[in-house]
Amino acid sequence: MGQGAIFATAAAALVAQAATGFEQCPQFFAKSQPPAVQQRPLQRALCYEAFAILHSGETKTPVFVAQRLNRESIDDAGEKRSNKFFADARLPQSERAALDDYKHSGYSRGHMAPAADMPSPAAMAQSFSLANMVPQAMKHNSGAWAKIEQATRKYAHRAKGDVFVITGPVFTPESESIGHNHVKVPTYLYKLVYDVETNRAWAHWQANLDETRASQPISYDELVKRTGVKFLPGVVPKS
């Protein structure tokens, strides 16, 4: 099957899937429990083959994106990039970003669930949904953030069991927006890593700036403190 046919099939499957909540994809969450986030208007749960998204129609970005990685999934990764970005038709047009929003914005379309993590052609195609994107500083996306994504894959590959990863944006009053649809630009990005076997969790916290460099992770408790989100309900990770 060619890349175009794979993309069309994946997109059609997304349209057909009536995902009203994460009950359709609990496998992406530790103990099958999604993060306990503050309920806001226009939040919608979206299930994909290899990740799950809580999407905000206010910011036109994810609230968070959840994945489950392990040695097997990483061994299956490495699919050819589709590079065909698309607006997820499951989201009302008024709640989603469009391709034109990113044009000439000065920001890249930054994957929250990385394309390089995807274990199948369909999952790869789905990862290019704009619901999985945030406006990201270009040099940060290809630099420090790419290193963090690569390090997370390497860790998951050597882990003894499942590793749950939750990635998302953090907005502040200073956050600007881009495009006709006013897609919000994150001030910070985070990536939480939780190893089920060791019961340890840590997070990468990065300013969404070109000059940002890779830095030491912060603790799970510190991430909860900074965001106000209990990302691992039902789990008490070791400090």
One Martini backbone bead per residue (centre of mass of N, CA, C, O) as a GRO file, in nm:
protein
  239
    1MET     BB    1   0.095   0.036   0.024
    2GLY     BB    2   0.080   0.352  -0.016
    3GLN     BB    3   0.113   0.653   0.138
    4GLY     BB    4  -0.158   0.773   0.037
    5ALA     BB    5  -0.338   0.532   0.124
    6ILE     BB    6  -0.262   0.532   0.421
    7PHE     BB    7  -0.356   0.817   0.484
    8ALA     BB    8  -0.651   0.783   0.396
    9THR     BB    9  -0.718   0.552   0.588
   10ALA     BB   10  -0.647   0.695   0.853
   11ALA     BB   11  -0.837   0.937   0.821
   12ALA     BB   12  -1.100   0.775   0.793
   13ALA     BB   13  -1.082   0.636   1.070
   14LEU     BB   14  -1.101   0.896   1.235
   15VAL     BB   15  -1.381   0.986   1.138
   16ALA     BB   16  -1.533   0.715   1.223
   17GLN     BB   17  -1.441   0.768   1.506
   18ALA     BB   18  -1.634   0.783   1.816
   19ALA     BB   19  -1.461   0.971   2.029
   20THR     BB   20  -1.567   1.055   2.368
   21GLY     BB   21  -1.326   0.892   2.511
   22PHE     BB   22  -1.082   0.692   2.691
   23GLU     BB   23  -1.231   0.409   2.681
   24GLN     BB   24  -1.085   0.332   2.395
   25CYS     BB   25  -0.769   0.410   2.535
   26PRO     BB   26  -0.633   0.300   2.825
   27GLN     BB   27  -0.334   0.200   2.739
   28PHE     BB   28  -0.200   0.508   2.773
   29PHE     BB   29  -0.244   0.456   3.090
   30ALA     BB   30  -0.182   0.441   3.403
   31LYS     BB   31  -0.416   0.237   3.522
   32SER     BB   32  -0.622   0.367   3.310
   33GLN     BB   33  -0.552   0.680   3.401
   34PRO     BB   34  -0.605   0.983   3.342
   35PRO     BB   35  -0.546   1.286   3.381
   36ALA     BB   36  -0.618   1.539   3.629
   37VAL     BB   37  -0.796   1.787   3.493
   38GLN     BB   38  -0.919   2.078   3.428
   39GLN     BB   39  -1.221   2.168   3.338
   40ARG     BB   40  -1.300   2.268   3.005
   41PRO     BB   41  -1.391   2.402   2.742
   42LEU     BB   42  -1.350   2.213   2.454
   43GLN     BB   43  -1.292   1.921   2.544
   44ARG     BB   44  -1.126   1.642   2.370
   45ALA     BB   45  -1.120   1.304   2.311
   46LEU     BB   46  -0.847   1.123   2.143
   47CYS     BB   47  -0.804   0.830   1.949
   48TYR     BB   48  -0.526   0.636   1.860
   49GLU     BB   49  -0.311   0.393   1.784
   50ALA     BB   50  -0.038   0.537   1.963
   51PHE     BB   51  -0.237   0.759   2.094
   52ALA     BB   52  -0.350   1.030   2.314
   53ILE     BB   53  -0.592   1.311   2.325
   54LEU     BB   54  -0.629   1.625   2.476
   55HIS     BB   55  -0.834   1.872   2.345
   56SER     BB   56  -0.833   2.226   2.267
   57GLY     BB   57  -1.060   2.475   2.148
   58GLU     BB   58  -0.910   2.726   2.263
   59THR     BB   59  -0.594   2.665   2.165
   60LYS     BB   60  -0.561   2.442   1.931
   61THR     BB   61  -0.450   2.214   2.128
   62PRO     BB   62  -0.311   2.029   2.336
   63VAL     BB   63  -0.307   1.931   2.666
   64PHE     BB   64  -0.240   1.623   2.599
   65VAL     BB   65  -0.007   1.341   2.538
   66ALA     BB   66  -0.034   0.983   2.516
   67GLN     BB   67   0.194   0.706   2.593
   68ARG     BB   68   0.318   0.366   2.510
   69LEU     BB   69   0.629   0.229   2.586
   70ASN     BB   70   0.865  -0.013   2.442
   71ARG     BB   71   1.064  -0.231   2.300
   72GLU     BB   72   0.865  -0.316   2.077
   73SER     BB   73   0.778  -0.033   1.975
   74ILE     BB   74   1.066   0.061   1.902
   75ASP     BB   75   1.131  -0.168   1.701
   76ASP     BB   76   0.876  -0.071   1.513
   77ALA     BB   77   1.000   0.171   1.452
   78GLY     BB   78   1.091   0.376   1.161
   79GLU     BB   79   0.912   0.505   0.980
   80LYS     BB   80   0.816   0.667   0.719
   81ARG     BB   81   0.762   0.979   0.664
   82SER     BB   82   0.481   1.158   0.562
   83ASN     BB   83   0.435   1.481   0.593
   84LYS     BB   84   0.100   1.492   0.634
   85PHE     BB   85  -0.073   1.736   0.724
   86PHE     BB   86  -0.378   1.753   0.935
   87ALA     BB   87  -0.711   1.800   0.998
   88ASP     BB   88  -0.921   1.688   1.235
   89ALA     BB   89  -1.256   1.595   1.166
   90ARG     BB   90  -1.355   1.549   1.470
   91LEU     BB   91  -1.320   1.846   1.477
   92PRO     BB   92  -1.433   2.132   1.489
   93GLN     BB   93  -1.344   2.397   1.305
   94SER     BB   94  -1.352   2.605   1.559
   95GLU     BB   95  -1.129   2.396   1.729
   96ARG     BB   96  -0.905   2.411   1.500
   97ALA     BB   97  -0.638   2.381   1.324
   98ALA     BB   98  -0.460   2.504   1.041
   99LEU     BB   99  -0.227   2.513   0.804
  100ASP     BB  100  -0.222   2.833   0.775
  101ASP     BB  101  -0.139   2.910   1.069
  102TYR     BB  102   0.180   2.832   1.021
  103LYS     BB  103   0.223   3.018   0.802
  104HIS     BB  104   0.458   3.256   0.860
  105SER     BB  105   0.499   3.235   1.194
  106GLY     BB  106   0.792   3.103   1.298
  107TYR     BB  107   0.671   2.815   1.341
  108SER     BB  108   0.649   2.495   1.420
  109ARG     BB  109   0.520   2.169   1.393
  110GLY     BB  110   0.494   2.025   1.703
  111HIS     BB  111   0.533   1.729   1.822
  112MET     BB  112   0.418   1.530   2.090
  113ALA     BB  113   0.398   1.277   1.925
  114PRO     BB  114   0.640   1.128   1.780
  115ALA     BB  115   0.711   1.004   1.475
  116ALA     BB  116   0.955   0.811   1.573
  117ASP     BB  117   0.744   0.628   1.757
  118MET     BB  118   0.606   0.491   1.524
  119PRO     BB  119   0.489   0.140   1.450
  120SER     BB  120   0.326   0.247   1.188
  121PRO     BB  121   0.192   0.381   0.911
  122ALA     BB  122  -0.071   0.480   1.046
  123ALA     BB  123   0.057   0.616   1.291
  124MET     BB  124   0.226   0.811   1.132
  125ALA     BB  125  -0.005   0.959   0.992
  126GLN     BB  126  -0.152   1.047   1.259
  127SER     BB  127   0.086   1.227   1.381
  128PHE     BB  128  -0.004   1.471   1.162
  129SER     BB  129  -0.197   1.585   1.332
  130LEU     BB  130  -0.283   1.898   1.455
  131ALA     BB  131  -0.366   1.782   1.741
  132ASN     BB  132  -0.036   1.708   1.782
  133MET     BB  133   0.020   2.024   1.788
  134VAL     BB  134   0.259   2.294   1.827
  135PRO     BB  135   0.396   2.593   1.856
  136GLN     BB  136   0.745   2.582   1.770
  137ALA     BB  137   1.050   2.639   1.806
  138MET     BB  138   1.264   2.549   1.567
  139LYS     BB  139   1.536   2.494   1.724
  140HIS     BB  140   1.406   2.334   1.950
  141ASN     BB  141   1.279   2.104   1.787
  142SER     BB  142   1.572   2.020   1.648
  143GLY     BB  143   1.715   2.008   1.928
  144ALA     BB  144   1.655   1.964   2.243
  145TRP     BB  145   1.387   1.809   2.194
  146ALA     BB  146   1.502   1.582   2.017
  147LYS     BB  147   1.687   1.470   2.241
  148ILE     BB  148   1.460   1.394   2.436
  149GLU     BB  149   1.316   1.196   2.250
  150GLN     BB  150   1.556   1.006   2.211
  151ALA     BB  151   1.605   0.940   2.512
  152THR     BB  152   1.326   0.812   2.557
  153ARG     BB  153   1.356   0.581   2.360
  154LYS     BB  154   1.607   0.453   2.487
  155TYR     BB  155   1.480   0.395   2.756
  156ALA     BB  156   1.239   0.217   2.658
  157HIS     BB  157   1.424  -0.003   2.528
  158ARG     BB  158   1.567  -0.080   2.823
  159ALA     BB  159   1.326  -0.143   2.954
  160LYS     BB  160   1.128  -0.399   3.123
  161GLY     BB  161   0.874  -0.222   3.039
  162ASP     BB  162   0.654   0.008   3.068
  163VAL     BB  163   0.630   0.346   2.923
  164PHE     BB  164   0.497   0.647   3.023
  165VAL     BB  165   0.395   0.930   2.813
  166ILE     BB  166   0.365   1.287   2.880
  167THR     BB  167   0.267   1.558   2.663
  168GLY     BB  168   0.296   1.931   2.676
  169PRO     BB  169   0.156   2.240   2.729
  170VAL     BB  170   0.232   2.580   2.851
  171PHE     BB  171   0.052   2.856   2.964
  172THR     BB  172   0.047   3.214   2.958
  173PRO     BB  173  -0.034   3.544   2.952
  174GLU     BB  174   0.206   3.579   2.724
  175SER     BB  175   0.076   3.413   2.520
  176GLU     BB  176   0.053   3.373   2.200
  177SER     BB  177  -0.073   3.384   1.859
  178ILE     BB  178  -0.172   3.210   1.557
  179GLY     BB  179  -0.354   3.289   1.313
  180HIS     BB  180  -0.690   3.280   1.242
  181ASN     BB  181  -0.734   3.060   1.494
  182HIS     BB  182  -0.558   3.117   1.740
  183VAL     BB  183  -0.293   2.966   1.808
  184LYS     BB  184  -0.135   2.868   2.077
  185VAL     BB  185   0.167   2.959   2.243
  186PRO     BB  186   0.391   2.815   2.421
  187THR     BB  187   0.608   2.862   2.691
  188TYR     BB  188   0.595   2.553   2.759
  189LEU     BB  189   0.738   2.220   2.786
  190TYR     BB  190   0.650   1.874   2.847
  191LYS     BB  191   0.798   1.547   2.970
  192LEU     BB  192   0.667   1.255   3.089
  193VAL     BB  193   0.820   0.979   3.278
  194TYR     BB  194   0.702   0.631   3.332
  195ASP     BB  195   0.816   0.353   3.519
  196VAL     BB  196   0.668   0.070   3.613
  197GLU     BB  197   0.893  -0.118   3.727
  198THR     BB  198   1.028   0.126   3.917
  199ASN     BB  199   0.835   0.368   3.992
  200ARG     BB  200   0.944   0.606   3.806
  201ALA     BB  201   0.955   0.975   3.779
  202TRP     BB  202   0.991   1.228   3.519
  203ALA     BB  203   1.080   1.565   3.384
  204HIS     BB  204   1.063   1.775   3.113
  205TRP     BB  205   1.156   2.131   3.104
  206GLN     BB  206   1.070   2.378   2.847
  207ALA     BB  207   1.143   2.641   2.676
  208ASN     BB  208   0.990   2.807   2.389
  209LEU     BB  209   1.303   2.835   2.257
  210ASP     BB  210   1.575   2.851   2.059
  211GLU     BB  211   1.793   2.869   2.313
  212THR     BB  212   1.724   2.610   2.425
  213ARG     BB  213   1.846   2.363   2.642
  214ALA     BB  214   1.936   2.091   2.769
  215SER     BB  215   1.817   1.952   3.080
  216GLN     BB  216   1.744   1.871   3.379
  217PRO     BB  217   1.530   1.702   3.535
  218ILE     BB  218   1.232   1.681   3.700
  219SER     BB  219   1.006   1.615   3.918
  220TYR     BB  220   0.695   1.511   3.959
  221ASP     BB  221   0.614   1.709   4.184
  222GLU     BB  222   0.707   1.962   4.027
  223LEU     BB  223   0.513   1.935   3.791
  224VAL     BB  224   0.255   1.951   3.955
  225LYS     BB  225   0.313   2.229   4.075
  226ARG     BB  226   0.336   2.390   3.796
  227THR     BB  227   0.040   2.276   3.671
  228GLY     BB  228  -0.190   2.124   3.856
  229VAL     BB  229  -0.135   1.820   3.761
  230LYS     BB  230  -0.247   1.482   3.784
  231PHE     BB  231  -0.093   1.246   3.587
  232LEU     BB  232  -0.093   0.987   3.819
  233PRO     BB  233  -0.349   0.844   3.901
  234GLY     BB  234  -0.292   0.582   4.134
  235VAL     BB  235   0.007   0.693   4.163
  236VAL     BB  236   0.328   0.651   4.354
  237PRO     BB  237   0.608   0.772   4.295
  238LYS     BB  238   0.926   0.769   4.319
  239SER     BB  239   1.178   1.007   4.425
   0.00000   0.00000   0.00000
